[in-house]
């Protein structure tokens, strides 16, 4: 692939981004990147984010022949210079062109929501894989899948990658025969313009509650909501969980750019809104600790045409996962999946790090789950407690550093509501002292209701929690799922994952 300077000029001019271009004639680039460590000969280098001039020097030494930035740098003398007023927008537009607009060859389904994005994405992928013979790519918090070979599935580093990576993954997916893509689109993706200029075939809004509010994320809840609503503005079809807070705001955002006939609303609670029809209702047939099944009913004519009214077993337990399944049924039907594809896909689905259960002989059942904010923790613990009211609830949890500061209060609140014993430990402390994070969570817990233990070593905290359980205990290891590292002082420190730690502890108990 190659991209010429004339095409770059045209694209950036159309969007009013160019300030100045210093270039020879007939210049073209064979590679694009924002990471100086990935520069190859004849690369166009983007100076973005936490950029330092020495990165440009390194890129030049590695063979970069041009750079895009919001100002000139002496380190870039002798290179083609493309100076723009917004490098993130420029990077997304140029990335799409460089990779030959791969989104046009994929049916792209995108999810947003405070909780449930990852689980719903796996649900939709599982359904579509049944419908299209395993030709569904995935960009999620856990994994990125661009093909069916082992080398084409790898761990993700961001919920929504940088724009150049998104278009690269899309191009690889198309080249590998994929026809559909399911991806998560975080509020930060819109805040940081990672999906600028990208239009989706289906956009799904699951829910919203306060999260990601802080100095390094969203300054206010209004900003958080606005960024999430942008997915509705940039999708051909919109699906909205009508049980979400601010539903009418979200619906109005969708209606601003989408024909109402292409907006689908679903609800568990048969909500009614003036002048707005709920297209689908679903209800629980079973929502026990061992079985999850829903019944789907179509209300509107457009919903009935989709032919998805049926009963569906879901391979991941939790009543809060039923709405996730409903969204996936509708989204996949818009990509020509049939009810039988959805029935098989949902029944057989596995979501790494989501409600993974491990039974012990004498210490109860251990659940590894990614629950990482109040909404998800409240839903998880409430579900477990309702299914086993006499069982002791033991929770291992920490909170990440330098982001999502409101989560700490949320965890304290959720633990007070539903936990009997809490082991507070490290998560991804980043540049904060994990003890300070733990103490902040602890300050929000009612100690008259919860027996609190502090153990900085996450593996040791998990071990102690399991040993504290009895036959009827429900032990939740929350927050990291299958994350294979802990972020400590800017370094991704290898971590053997919560499921591995749990299994090692259980093996040790069995051998005692």
mmCIF file of C-alpha atoms in Angstrom, residues 270-503:
data_model
loop_
_atom_site.group_PDB
_atom_site.id
_atom_site.type_symbol
_atom_site.label_atom_id
_atom_site.label_comp_id
_atom_site.label_asym_id
_atom_site.label_seq_id
_atom_site.Cartn_x
_atom_site.Cartn_y
_atom_site.Cartn_z
ATOM 1 C CA UNK A 270 -42.255 -2.744 28.798
ATOM 2 C CA UNK A 271 -41.583 0.942 29.234
ATOM 3 C CA UNK A 272 -43.765 3.383 27.373
ATOM 4 C CA UNK A 273 -42.703 6.715 25.962
ATOM 5 C CA UNK A 274 -44.906 9.285 24.292
ATOM 6 C CA UNK A 275 -44.588 9.046 20.494
ATOM 7 C CA UNK A 276 -41.873 6.362 20.781
ATOM 8 C CA UNK A 277 -42.627 2.664 20.296
ATOM 9 C CA UNK A 278 -40.623 -0.093 21.959
ATOM 10 C CA UNK A 279 -39.810 -2.565 19.182
ATOM 11 C CA UNK A 280 -38.816 -5.571 21.300
ATOM 12 C CA UNK A 281 -39.517 -6.780 24.824
ATOM 13 C CA UNK A 282 -37.693 -9.611 26.519
ATOM 14 C CA UNK A 283 -38.393 -11.468 29.738
ATOM 15 C CA UNK A 284 -36.551 -14.001 31.858
ATOM 16 C CA UNK A 285 -37.597 -17.610 31.574
ATOM 17 C CA UNK A 286 -34.758 -18.570 33.898
ATOM 18 C CA UNK A 287 -32.048 -16.488 35.556
ATOM 19 C CA UNK A 288 -30.471 -18.801 38.099
ATOM 20 C CA UNK A 289 -26.830 -19.332 38.925
ATOM 21 C CA UNK A 290 -26.779 -22.295 36.520
ATOM 22 C CA UNK A 291 -29.169 -21.289 33.761
ATOM 23 C CA UNK A 292 -30.000 -18.156 31.786
ATOM 24 C CA UNK A 293 -32.848 -18.059 29.261
ATOM 25 C CA UNK A 294 -34.980 -15.273 27.799
ATOM 26 C CA UNK A 295 -38.111 -14.938 25.691
ATOM 27 C CA UNK A 296 -38.117 -12.300 22.938
ATOM 28 C CA UNK A 297 -41.341 -10.656 21.741
ATOM 29 C CA UNK A 298 -41.567 -8.296 18.755
ATOM 30 C CA UNK A 299 -43.997 -5.377 19.010
ATOM 31 C CA UNK A 300 -43.542 -3.222 15.907
ATOM 32 C CA UNK A 301 -43.934 -4.236 12.281
ATOM 33 C CA UNK A 302 -40.248 -3.662 11.543
ATOM 34 C CA UNK A 303 -39.360 -5.840 14.538
ATOM 35 C CA UNK A 304 -41.676 -8.639 13.440
ATOM 36 C CA UNK A 305 -40.072 -8.640 9.983
ATOM 37 C CA UNK A 306 -36.783 -9.692 11.590
ATOM 38 C CA UNK A 307 -38.287 -13.070 12.620
ATOM 39 C CA UNK A 308 -36.385 -13.349 15.888
ATOM 40 C CA UNK A 309 -39.295 -13.973 18.280
ATOM 41 C CA UNK A 310 -38.177 -17.070 20.173
ATOM 42 C CA UNK A 311 -36.690 -18.399 23.405
ATOM 43 C CA UNK A 312 -32.916 -18.132 23.802
ATOM 44 C CA UNK A 313 -30.574 -19.876 26.212
ATOM 45 C CA UNK A 314 -27.514 -17.792 27.100
ATOM 46 C CA UNK A 315 -24.193 -19.456 27.862
ATOM 47 C CA UNK A 316 -23.182 -16.760 30.362
ATOM 48 C CA UNK A 317 -25.258 -16.483 33.536
ATOM 49 C CA UNK A 318 -26.416 -13.239 35.135
ATOM 50 C CA UNK A 319 -29.742 -11.484 34.640
ATOM 51 C CA UNK A 320 -27.810 -8.350 33.624
ATOM 52 C CA UNK A 321 -26.512 -10.275 30.597
ATOM 53 C CA UNK A 322 -30.019 -10.711 29.214
ATOM 54 C CA UNK A 323 -30.131 -7.174 27.811
ATOM 55 C CA UNK A 324 -26.705 -7.786 26.284
ATOM 56 C CA UNK A 325 -28.101 -10.862 24.544
ATOM 57 C CA UNK A 326 -31.163 -8.957 23.312
ATOM 58 C CA UNK A 327 -28.958 -6.294 21.740
ATOM 59 C CA UNK A 328 -26.842 -8.944 20.012
ATOM 60 C CA UNK A 329 -29.914 -10.706 18.607
ATOM 61 C CA UNK A 330 -31.146 -7.492 16.975
ATOM 62 C CA UNK A 331 -27.716 -6.353 15.760
ATOM 63 C CA UNK A 332 -26.849 -9.692 14.181
ATOM 64 C CA UNK A 333 -30.284 -9.902 12.543
ATOM 65 C CA UNK A 334 -29.493 -6.610 10.800
ATOM 66 C CA UNK A 335 -26.474 -8.457 9.379
ATOM 67 C CA UNK A 336 -28.736 -11.259 8.108
ATOM 68 C CA UNK A 337 -28.343 -13.704 11.002
ATOM 69 C CA UNK A 338 -31.386 -15.887 11.625
ATOM 70 C CA UNK A 339 -33.022 -16.840 14.911
ATOM 71 C CA UNK A 340 -31.409 -20.293 14.731
ATOM 72 C CA UNK A 341 -27.975 -18.646 14.405
ATOM 73 C CA UNK A 342 -28.704 -16.543 17.484
ATOM 74 C CA UNK A 343 -29.977 -19.534 19.454
ATOM 75 C CA UNK A 344 -26.815 -21.535 18.792
ATOM 76 C CA UNK A 345 -24.452 -18.577 19.126
ATOM 77 C CA UNK A 346 -25.826 -17.484 22.496
ATOM 78 C CA UNK A 347 -26.039 -21.023 23.856
ATOM 79 C CA UNK A 348 -22.407 -21.806 23.002
ATOM 80 C CA UNK A 349 -20.814 -18.408 23.706
ATOM 81 C CA UNK A 350 -17.798 -18.026 25.986
ATOM 82 C CA UNK A 351 -16.612 -14.621 27.155
ATOM 83 C CA UNK A 352 -13.101 -14.631 28.680
ATOM 84 C CA UNK A 353 -13.013 -13.158 32.175
ATOM 85 C CA UNK A 354 -16.773 -12.703 32.411
ATOM 86 C CA UNK A 355 -18.525 -14.831 35.037
ATOM 87 C CA UNK A 356 -15.937 -17.591 34.776
ATOM 88 C CA UNK A 357 -16.779 -19.975 37.607
ATOM 89 C CA UNK A 358 -14.569 -22.424 39.488
ATOM 90 C CA UNK A 359 -16.047 -24.797 42.054
ATOM 91 C CA UNK A 360 -13.984 -25.903 45.037
ATOM 92 C CA UNK A 361 -14.607 -28.923 47.217
ATOM 93 C CA UNK A 362 -14.973 -27.045 50.494
ATOM 94 C CA UNK A 363 -14.602 -23.315 49.830
ATOM 95 C CA UNK A 364 -17.619 -22.473 47.695
ATOM 96 C CA UNK A 365 -17.663 -21.186 44.112
ATOM 97 C CA UNK A 366 -15.221 -18.619 42.778
ATOM 98 C CA UNK A 367 -16.305 -16.199 40.038
ATOM 99 C CA UNK A 368 -13.754 -14.270 38.007
ATOM 100 C CA UNK A 369 -15.363 -11.221 36.461
ATOM 101 C CA UNK A 370 -14.214 -7.968 34.900
ATOM 102 C CA UNK A 371 -16.756 -5.929 36.933
ATOM 103 C CA UNK A 372 -14.897 -2.639 37.226
ATOM 104 C CA UNK A 373 -17.384 0.044 38.253
ATOM 105 C CA UNK A 374 -20.380 0.468 40.543
ATOM 106 C CA UNK A 375 -22.963 -0.466 37.926
ATOM 107 C CA UNK A 376 -21.330 -3.769 36.987
ATOM 108 C CA UNK A 377 -20.348 -4.676 40.568
ATOM 109 C CA UNK A 378 -23.834 -3.850 41.881
ATOM 110 C CA UNK A 379 -25.446 -5.989 39.171
ATOM 111 C CA UNK A 380 -23.076 -8.922 39.718
ATOM 112 C CA UNK A 381 -23.264 -9.039 43.519
ATOM 113 C CA UNK A 382 -27.011 -8.443 43.504
ATOM 114 C CA UNK A 383 -27.508 -11.362 41.122
ATOM 115 C CA UNK A 384 -25.391 -13.727 43.223
ATOM 116 C CA UNK A 385 -27.069 -12.673 46.464
ATOM 117 C CA UNK A 386 -30.561 -13.122 45.024
ATOM 118 C CA UNK A 387 -29.712 -16.643 43.862
ATOM 119 C CA UNK A 388 -28.082 -17.725 47.109
ATOM 120 C CA UNK A 389 -29.348 -15.469 49.916
ATOM 121 C CA UNK A 390 -27.835 -17.669 52.627
ATOM 122 C CA UNK A 391 -24.398 -17.811 51.021
ATOM 123 C CA UNK A 392 -21.539 -15.656 52.198
ATOM 124 C CA UNK A 393 -20.373 -13.121 49.568
ATOM 125 C CA UNK A 394 -16.607 -12.578 49.559
ATOM 126 C CA UNK A 395 -15.102 -10.044 47.156
ATOM 127 C CA UNK A 396 -11.535 -9.369 46.019
ATOM 128 C CA UNK A 397 -11.269 -5.957 44.388
ATOM 129 C CA UNK A 398 -9.026 -2.954 43.799
ATOM 130 C CA UNK A 399 -9.293 0.072 41.534
ATOM 131 C CA UNK A 400 -7.049 1.496 38.796
ATOM 132 C CA UNK A 401 -4.843 4.480 39.420
ATOM 133 C CA UNK A 402 -5.028 7.857 37.695
ATOM 134 C CA UNK A 403 -8.455 7.269 36.151
ATOM 135 C CA UNK A 404 -12.072 6.500 36.990
ATOM 136 C CA UNK A 405 -11.690 8.040 40.432
ATOM 137 C CA UNK A 406 -15.433 7.778 41.068
ATOM 138 C CA UNK A 407 -15.145 3.986 40.873
ATOM 139 C CA UNK A 408 -13.598 3.904 44.329
ATOM 140 C CA UNK A 409 -16.691 5.303 45.979
ATOM 141 C CA UNK A 410 -18.792 3.033 43.759
ATOM 142 C CA UNK A 411 -16.942 -0.070 44.925
ATOM 143 C CA UNK A 412 -17.360 0.973 48.550
ATOM 144 C CA UNK A 413 -21.077 1.426 47.985
ATOM 145 C CA UNK A 414 -21.515 -1.909 46.155
ATOM 146 C CA UNK A 415 -19.559 -3.797 48.814
ATOM 147 C CA UNK A 416 -21.619 -2.226 51.590
ATOM 148 C CA UNK A 417 -24.823 -3.233 49.805
ATOM 149 C CA UNK A 418 -24.010 -6.858 49.042
ATOM 150 C CA UNK A 419 -20.700 -8.168 50.437
ATOM 151 C CA UNK A 420 -19.999 -9.939 53.712
ATOM 152 C CA UNK A 421 -16.211 -9.946 53.440
ATOM 153 C CA UNK A 422 -13.981 -7.757 51.258
ATOM 154 C CA UNK A 423 -10.312 -8.200 50.440
ATOM 155 C CA UNK A 424 -9.060 -4.870 49.098
ATOM 156 C CA UNK A 425 -5.989 -5.235 46.906
ATOM 157 C CA UNK A 426 -4.069 -3.777 43.980
ATOM 158 C CA UNK A 427 -5.513 -3.532 40.478
ATOM 159 C CA UNK A 428 -3.624 -1.375 37.950
ATOM 160 C CA UNK A 429 -2.202 1.306 40.265
ATOM 161 C CA UNK A 430 -0.455 3.172 37.432
ATOM 162 C CA UNK A 431 1.454 6.044 39.057
ATOM 163 C CA UNK A 432 -0.497 6.056 42.323
ATOM 164 C CA UNK A 433 0.384 4.282 45.552
ATOM 165 C CA UNK A 434 -1.939 1.235 45.655
ATOM 166 C CA UNK A 435 -2.271 1.631 49.422
ATOM 167 C CA UNK A 436 -3.763 5.100 48.904
ATOM 168 C CA UNK A 437 -6.276 3.695 46.404
ATOM 169 C CA UNK A 438 -7.236 0.907 48.788
ATOM 170 C CA UNK A 439 -7.650 3.318 51.685
ATOM 171 C CA UNK A 440 -9.950 5.472 49.575
ATOM 172 C CA UNK A 441 -12.173 2.497 48.692
ATOM 173 C CA UNK A 442 -12.137 1.472 52.342
ATOM 174 C CA UNK A 443 -13.296 4.923 53.445
ATOM 175 C CA UNK A 444 -16.582 4.381 51.585
ATOM 176 C CA UNK A 445 -17.337 0.963 53.134
ATOM 177 C CA UNK A 446 -19.633 0.551 56.131
ATOM 178 C CA UNK A 447 -17.510 -1.602 58.424
ATOM 179 C CA UNK A 448 -20.540 -2.555 60.491
ATOM 180 C CA UNK A 449 -21.789 -4.489 57.458
ATOM 181 C CA UNK A 450 -18.577 -5.676 55.801
ATOM 182 C CA UNK A 451 -15.526 -7.405 57.262
ATOM 183 C CA UNK A 452 -12.666 -5.648 55.435
ATOM 184 C CA UNK A 453 -9.161 -7.034 54.920
ATOM 185 C CA UNK A 454 -6.309 -5.247 53.152
ATOM 186 C CA UNK A 455 -3.738 -7.236 51.158
ATOM 187 C CA UNK A 456 -1.612 -5.389 48.596
ATOM 188 C CA UNK A 457 -0.419 -8.578 46.867
ATOM 189 C CA UNK A 458 -3.267 -9.496 44.532
ATOM 190 C CA UNK A 459 -2.365 -13.181 44.359
ATOM 191 C CA UNK A 460 -2.229 -13.398 48.143
ATOM 192 C CA UNK A 461 -5.544 -11.552 48.446
ATOM 193 C CA UNK A 462 -7.178 -14.112 46.146
ATOM 194 C CA UNK A 463 -5.691 -16.971 48.153
ATOM 195 C CA UNK A 464 -6.913 -15.521 51.456
ATOM 196 C CA UNK A 465 -10.383 -14.895 50.041
ATOM 197 C CA UNK A 466 -10.732 -18.485 48.839
ATOM 198 C CA UNK A 467 -9.532 -19.841 52.175
ATOM 199 C CA UNK A 468 -12.144 -17.662 53.898
ATOM 200 C CA UNK A 469 -14.960 -19.380 52.011
ATOM 201 C CA UNK A 470 -17.150 -22.246 53.165
ATOM 202 C CA UNK A 471 -19.161 -24.742 51.124
ATOM 203 C CA UNK A 472 -21.897 -22.212 50.368
ATOM 204 C CA UNK A 473 -19.680 -19.169 49.780
ATOM 205 C CA UNK A 474 -19.662 -17.080 46.616
ATOM 206 C CA UNK A 475 -16.216 -15.589 46.065
ATOM 207 C CA UNK A 476 -15.886 -12.847 43.454
ATOM 208 C CA UNK A 477 -12.489 -11.884 42.047
ATOM 209 C CA UNK A 478 -13.333 -8.621 40.336
ATOM 210 C CA UNK A 479 -11.856 -5.982 38.089
ATOM 211 C CA UNK A 480 -9.276 -7.628 35.840
ATOM 212 C CA UNK A 481 -10.803 -10.714 34.241
ATOM 213 C CA UNK A 482 -8.067 -12.255 32.098
ATOM 214 C CA UNK A 483 -5.819 -9.180 31.932
ATOM 215 C CA UNK A 484 -2.277 -10.612 31.661
ATOM 216 C CA UNK A 485 -0.536 -7.648 33.264
ATOM 217 C CA UNK A 486 -0.755 -4.975 35.949
ATOM 218 C CA UNK A 487 -0.006 -1.364 35.009
ATOM 219 C CA UNK A 488 2.561 -0.192 37.559
ATOM 220 C CA UNK A 489 4.463 3.098 37.205
ATOM 221 C CA UNK A 490 3.991 3.173 33.443
ATOM 222 C CA UNK A 491 5.067 -0.441 32.922
ATOM 223 C CA UNK A 492 2.832 -3.352 31.913
ATOM 224 C CA UNK A 493 4.062 -5.801 34.533
ATOM 225 C CA UNK A 494 3.301 -9.441 33.591
ATOM 226 C CA UNK A 495 0.589 -11.033 35.728
ATOM 227 C CA UNK A 496 -0.564 -14.620 35.354
ATOM 228 C CA UNK A 497 -4.264 -13.572 35.250
ATOM 229 C CA UNK A 498 -6.939 -14.010 37.893
ATOM 230 C CA UNK A 499 -8.270 -17.348 36.530
ATOM 231 C CA UNK A 500 -4.777 -18.871 36.653
ATOM 232 C CA UNK A 501 -4.241 -17.629 40.213
ATOM 233 C CA UNK A 502 -7.612 -19.059 41.267
ATOM 234 C CA UNK A 503 -6.883 -22.449 39.701
#
